[in-house]
Short mmCIF file of C-alpha atoms and ligand atoms in Angstrom, two decimals:
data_model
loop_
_atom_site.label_atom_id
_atom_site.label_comp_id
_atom_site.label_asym_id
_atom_site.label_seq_id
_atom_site.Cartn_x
_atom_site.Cartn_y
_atom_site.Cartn_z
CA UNK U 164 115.50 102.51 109.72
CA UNK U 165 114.87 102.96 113.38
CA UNK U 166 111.51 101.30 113.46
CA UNK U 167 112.42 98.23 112.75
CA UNK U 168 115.72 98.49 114.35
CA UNK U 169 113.43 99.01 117.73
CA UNK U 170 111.17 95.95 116.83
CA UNK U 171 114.08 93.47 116.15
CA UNK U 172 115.55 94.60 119.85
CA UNK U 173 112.29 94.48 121.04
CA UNK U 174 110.49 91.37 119.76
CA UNK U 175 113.66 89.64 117.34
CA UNK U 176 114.95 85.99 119.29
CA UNK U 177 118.87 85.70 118.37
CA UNK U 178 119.03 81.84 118.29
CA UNK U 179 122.41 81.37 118.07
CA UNK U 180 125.68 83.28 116.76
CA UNK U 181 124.42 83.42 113.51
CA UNK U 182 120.42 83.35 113.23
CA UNK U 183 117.80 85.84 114.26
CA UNK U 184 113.98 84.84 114.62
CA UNK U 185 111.62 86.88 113.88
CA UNK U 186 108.38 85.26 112.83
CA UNK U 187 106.30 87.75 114.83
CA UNK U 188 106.25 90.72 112.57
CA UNK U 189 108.11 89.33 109.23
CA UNK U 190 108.29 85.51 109.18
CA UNK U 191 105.03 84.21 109.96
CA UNK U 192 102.92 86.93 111.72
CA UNK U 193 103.27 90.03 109.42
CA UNK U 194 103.20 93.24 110.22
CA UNK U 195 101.27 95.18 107.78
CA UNK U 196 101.61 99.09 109.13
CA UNK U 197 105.69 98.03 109.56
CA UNK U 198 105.32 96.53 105.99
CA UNK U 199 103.97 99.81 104.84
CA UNK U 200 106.48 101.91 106.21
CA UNK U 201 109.53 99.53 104.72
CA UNK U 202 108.13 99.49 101.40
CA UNK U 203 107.80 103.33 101.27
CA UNK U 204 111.37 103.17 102.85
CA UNK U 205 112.38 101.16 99.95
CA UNK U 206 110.65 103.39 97.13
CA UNK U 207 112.17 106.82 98.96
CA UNK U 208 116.39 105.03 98.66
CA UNK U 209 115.29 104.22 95.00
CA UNK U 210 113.51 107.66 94.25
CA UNK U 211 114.23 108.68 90.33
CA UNK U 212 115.34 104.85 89.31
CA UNK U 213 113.25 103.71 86.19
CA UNK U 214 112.05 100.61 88.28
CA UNK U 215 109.84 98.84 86.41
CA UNK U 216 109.22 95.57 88.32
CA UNK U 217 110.43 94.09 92.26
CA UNK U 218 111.51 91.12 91.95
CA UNK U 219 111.21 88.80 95.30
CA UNK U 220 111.70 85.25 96.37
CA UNK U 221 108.70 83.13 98.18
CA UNK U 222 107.36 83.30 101.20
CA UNK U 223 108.85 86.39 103.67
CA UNK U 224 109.78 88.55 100.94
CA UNK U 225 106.61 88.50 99.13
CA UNK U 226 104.92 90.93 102.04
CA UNK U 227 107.28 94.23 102.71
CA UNK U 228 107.57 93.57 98.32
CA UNK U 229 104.15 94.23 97.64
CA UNK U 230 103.96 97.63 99.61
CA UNK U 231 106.95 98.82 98.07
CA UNK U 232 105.18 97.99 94.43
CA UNK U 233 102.66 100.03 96.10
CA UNK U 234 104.18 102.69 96.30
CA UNK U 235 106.53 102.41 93.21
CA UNK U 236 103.28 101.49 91.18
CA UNK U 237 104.83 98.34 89.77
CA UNK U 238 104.16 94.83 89.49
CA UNK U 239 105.63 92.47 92.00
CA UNK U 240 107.03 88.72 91.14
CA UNK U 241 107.77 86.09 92.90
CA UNK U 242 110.63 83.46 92.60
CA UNK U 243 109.19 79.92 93.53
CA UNK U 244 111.17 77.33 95.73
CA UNK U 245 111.40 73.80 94.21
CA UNK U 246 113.14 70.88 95.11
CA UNK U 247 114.08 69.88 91.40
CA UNK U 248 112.38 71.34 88.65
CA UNK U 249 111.53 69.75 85.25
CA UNK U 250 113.03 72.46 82.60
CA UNK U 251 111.11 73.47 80.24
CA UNK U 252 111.48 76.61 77.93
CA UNK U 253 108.94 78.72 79.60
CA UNK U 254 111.07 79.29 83.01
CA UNK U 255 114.04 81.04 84.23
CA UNK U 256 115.74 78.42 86.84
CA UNK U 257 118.99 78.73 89.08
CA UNK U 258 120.02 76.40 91.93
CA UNK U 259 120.17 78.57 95.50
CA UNK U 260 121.31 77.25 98.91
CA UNK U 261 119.32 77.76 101.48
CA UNK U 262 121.20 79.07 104.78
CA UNK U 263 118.41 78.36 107.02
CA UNK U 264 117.28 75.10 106.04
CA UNK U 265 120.96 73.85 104.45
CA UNK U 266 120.04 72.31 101.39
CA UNK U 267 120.18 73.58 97.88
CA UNK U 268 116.47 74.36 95.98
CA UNK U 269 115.73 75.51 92.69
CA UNK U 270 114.70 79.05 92.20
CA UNK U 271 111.90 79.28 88.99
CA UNK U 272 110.28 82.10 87.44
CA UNK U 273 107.87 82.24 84.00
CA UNK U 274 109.62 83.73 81.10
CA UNK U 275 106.55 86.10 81.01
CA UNK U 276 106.88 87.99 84.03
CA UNK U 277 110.89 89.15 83.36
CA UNK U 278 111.40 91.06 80.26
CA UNK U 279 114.31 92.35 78.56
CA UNK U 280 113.13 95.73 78.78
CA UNK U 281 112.28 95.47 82.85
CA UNK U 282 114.64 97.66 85.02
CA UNK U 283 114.01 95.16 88.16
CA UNK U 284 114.47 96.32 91.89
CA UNK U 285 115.08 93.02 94.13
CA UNK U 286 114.00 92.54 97.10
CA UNK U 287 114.41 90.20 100.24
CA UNK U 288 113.34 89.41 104.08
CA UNK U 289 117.26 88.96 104.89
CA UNK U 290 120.71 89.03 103.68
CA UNK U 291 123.19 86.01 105.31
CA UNK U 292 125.47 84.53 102.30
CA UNK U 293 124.05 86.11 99.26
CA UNK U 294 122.86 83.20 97.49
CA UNK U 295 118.98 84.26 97.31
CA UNK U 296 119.82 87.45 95.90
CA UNK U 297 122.78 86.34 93.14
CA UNK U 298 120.16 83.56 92.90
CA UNK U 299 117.33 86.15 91.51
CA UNK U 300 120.05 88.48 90.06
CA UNK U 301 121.17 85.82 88.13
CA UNK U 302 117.57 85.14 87.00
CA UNK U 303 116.78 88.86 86.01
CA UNK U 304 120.52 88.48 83.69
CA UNK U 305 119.21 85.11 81.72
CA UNK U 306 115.88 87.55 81.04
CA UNK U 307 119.07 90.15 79.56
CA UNK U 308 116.68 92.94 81.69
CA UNK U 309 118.17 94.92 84.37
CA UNK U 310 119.10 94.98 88.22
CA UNK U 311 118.80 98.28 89.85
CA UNK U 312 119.38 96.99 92.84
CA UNK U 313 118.81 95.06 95.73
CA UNK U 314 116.75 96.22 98.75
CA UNK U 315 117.16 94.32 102.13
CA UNK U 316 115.28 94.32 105.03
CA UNK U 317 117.65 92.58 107.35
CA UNK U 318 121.63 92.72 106.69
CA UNK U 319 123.60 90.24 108.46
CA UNK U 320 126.95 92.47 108.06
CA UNK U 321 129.27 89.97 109.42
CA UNK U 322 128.10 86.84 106.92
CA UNK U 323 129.37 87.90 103.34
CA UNK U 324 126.35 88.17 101.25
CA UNK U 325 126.01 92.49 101.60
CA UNK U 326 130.53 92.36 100.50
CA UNK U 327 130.18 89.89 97.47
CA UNK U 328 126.81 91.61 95.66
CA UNK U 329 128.30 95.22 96.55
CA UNK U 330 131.46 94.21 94.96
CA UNK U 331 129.48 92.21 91.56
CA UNK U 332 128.78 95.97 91.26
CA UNK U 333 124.78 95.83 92.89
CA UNK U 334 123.64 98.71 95.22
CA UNK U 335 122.49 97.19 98.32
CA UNK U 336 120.27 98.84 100.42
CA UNK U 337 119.71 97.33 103.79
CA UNK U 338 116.87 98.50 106.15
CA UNK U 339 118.89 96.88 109.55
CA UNK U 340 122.42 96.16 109.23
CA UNK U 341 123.33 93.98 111.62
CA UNK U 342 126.98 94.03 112.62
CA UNK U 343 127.39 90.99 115.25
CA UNK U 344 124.66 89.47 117.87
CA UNK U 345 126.35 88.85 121.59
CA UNK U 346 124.77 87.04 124.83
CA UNK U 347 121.30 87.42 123.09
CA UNK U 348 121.66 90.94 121.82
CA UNK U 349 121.57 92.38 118.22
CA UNK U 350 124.12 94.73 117.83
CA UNK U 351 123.29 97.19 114.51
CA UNK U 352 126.34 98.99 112.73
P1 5GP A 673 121.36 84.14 101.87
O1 5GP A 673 120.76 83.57 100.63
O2 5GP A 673 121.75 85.57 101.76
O3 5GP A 673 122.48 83.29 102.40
O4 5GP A 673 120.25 84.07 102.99
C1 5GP A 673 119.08 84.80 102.83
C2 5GP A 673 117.87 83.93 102.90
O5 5GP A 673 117.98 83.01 103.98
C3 5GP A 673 116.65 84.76 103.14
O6 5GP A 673 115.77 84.60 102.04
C4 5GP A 673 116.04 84.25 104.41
O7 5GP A 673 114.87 83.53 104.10
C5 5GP A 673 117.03 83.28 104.99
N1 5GP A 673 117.77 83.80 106.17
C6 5GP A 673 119.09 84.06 106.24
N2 5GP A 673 119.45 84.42 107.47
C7 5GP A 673 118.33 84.40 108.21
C8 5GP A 673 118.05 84.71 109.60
O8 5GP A 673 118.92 85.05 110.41
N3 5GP A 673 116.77 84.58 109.99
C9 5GP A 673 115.76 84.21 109.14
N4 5GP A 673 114.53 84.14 109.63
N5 5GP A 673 115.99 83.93 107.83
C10 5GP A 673 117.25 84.02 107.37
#
């Protein structure tokens, strides 16, 4: 998508070989019209799929999620971060690690809000290692409902995450694949 391909060259800060800031439009400071445009971006790749819910992860994913609801015309959940969680029957749990902040949280949703019957698009801010999405795939699978797919805005190409969902048989859709960063610069495939 060449919008936001031109505002991660533009305003994106690669902080080292591995990490790209970019709190002014996605991460903090948000966006909205950009939001817009990525959720109907999102709706357009998943045009005729019986979606019946997105499924995100708090905080960055919640935004660019909700426009693409939107425009589906479907509810939008949210995964909450703990550090430990008391189980109790009335949540769906799985452990995730965090790439940015290195340490391991546990992912929760309420029973109520993932059905058996739900046909659930996932979404997320970025794609690194995998584990958020597996995390909430693994979430929609313990509700026996149904991934779609998965819907990135940011692909880090050359971390593993986009190779091991693709090949647990999920369509990934990326936004901005990213295929290396060099002296500063994002290079997109
Ligand atoms: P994964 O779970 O795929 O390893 O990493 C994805 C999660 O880590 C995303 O939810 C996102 O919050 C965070 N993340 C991964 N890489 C980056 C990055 O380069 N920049 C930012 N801002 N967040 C990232």
């Amino acid at each position: 998508m060449d919008l936001l391909k031109k505002r991660i060259q533009s305003d994106g800060l690669v902080l080292n070989d591995s990490l790209l800031k970019v709190d002014s439009f996605l991460n903090q400071q948000i966006d909205p019209v950009l939001m817009m445009k990525m959720g109907e971006e999102f709706a357009r790749r998943f045009q005729g799929e019986p979606i019946t819910k997105i499924l995100t992860i708090e905080a960055s994913g919640i935004a660019v999620s909700v426009m693409a609801g939107l425009v589906l015309k479907v509810p939008v959940v949210f995964a909450r971060k703990k550090k430990s969680v008391t189980i109790t029957e009335d949540i769906y749990y799985t452990k995730v690690y965090s790439f940015t902040k290195q340490e391991s949280n546990d992912i929760i949703v309420s029973k109520q809000f993932v059905q058996e019957d739900d046909k659930v698009l996932i979404i997320d801010d970025f794609l690194a290692n995998g584990e958020a999405a597996a995390g909430l795939a693994n979430i929609v699978h313990q509700a026996n409902a149904t991934v779609i797919g998965i819907g990135i805005v940011i692909e880090k190409s050359f971390q593993p995450g986009a190779r091991k969902l693709t090949q647990a048989g999920y369509r990934v859709e990326s936004l901005a694949r990213i295929g290396s960063f060099s002296n500063g610069q994002v290079n997109f495939l």
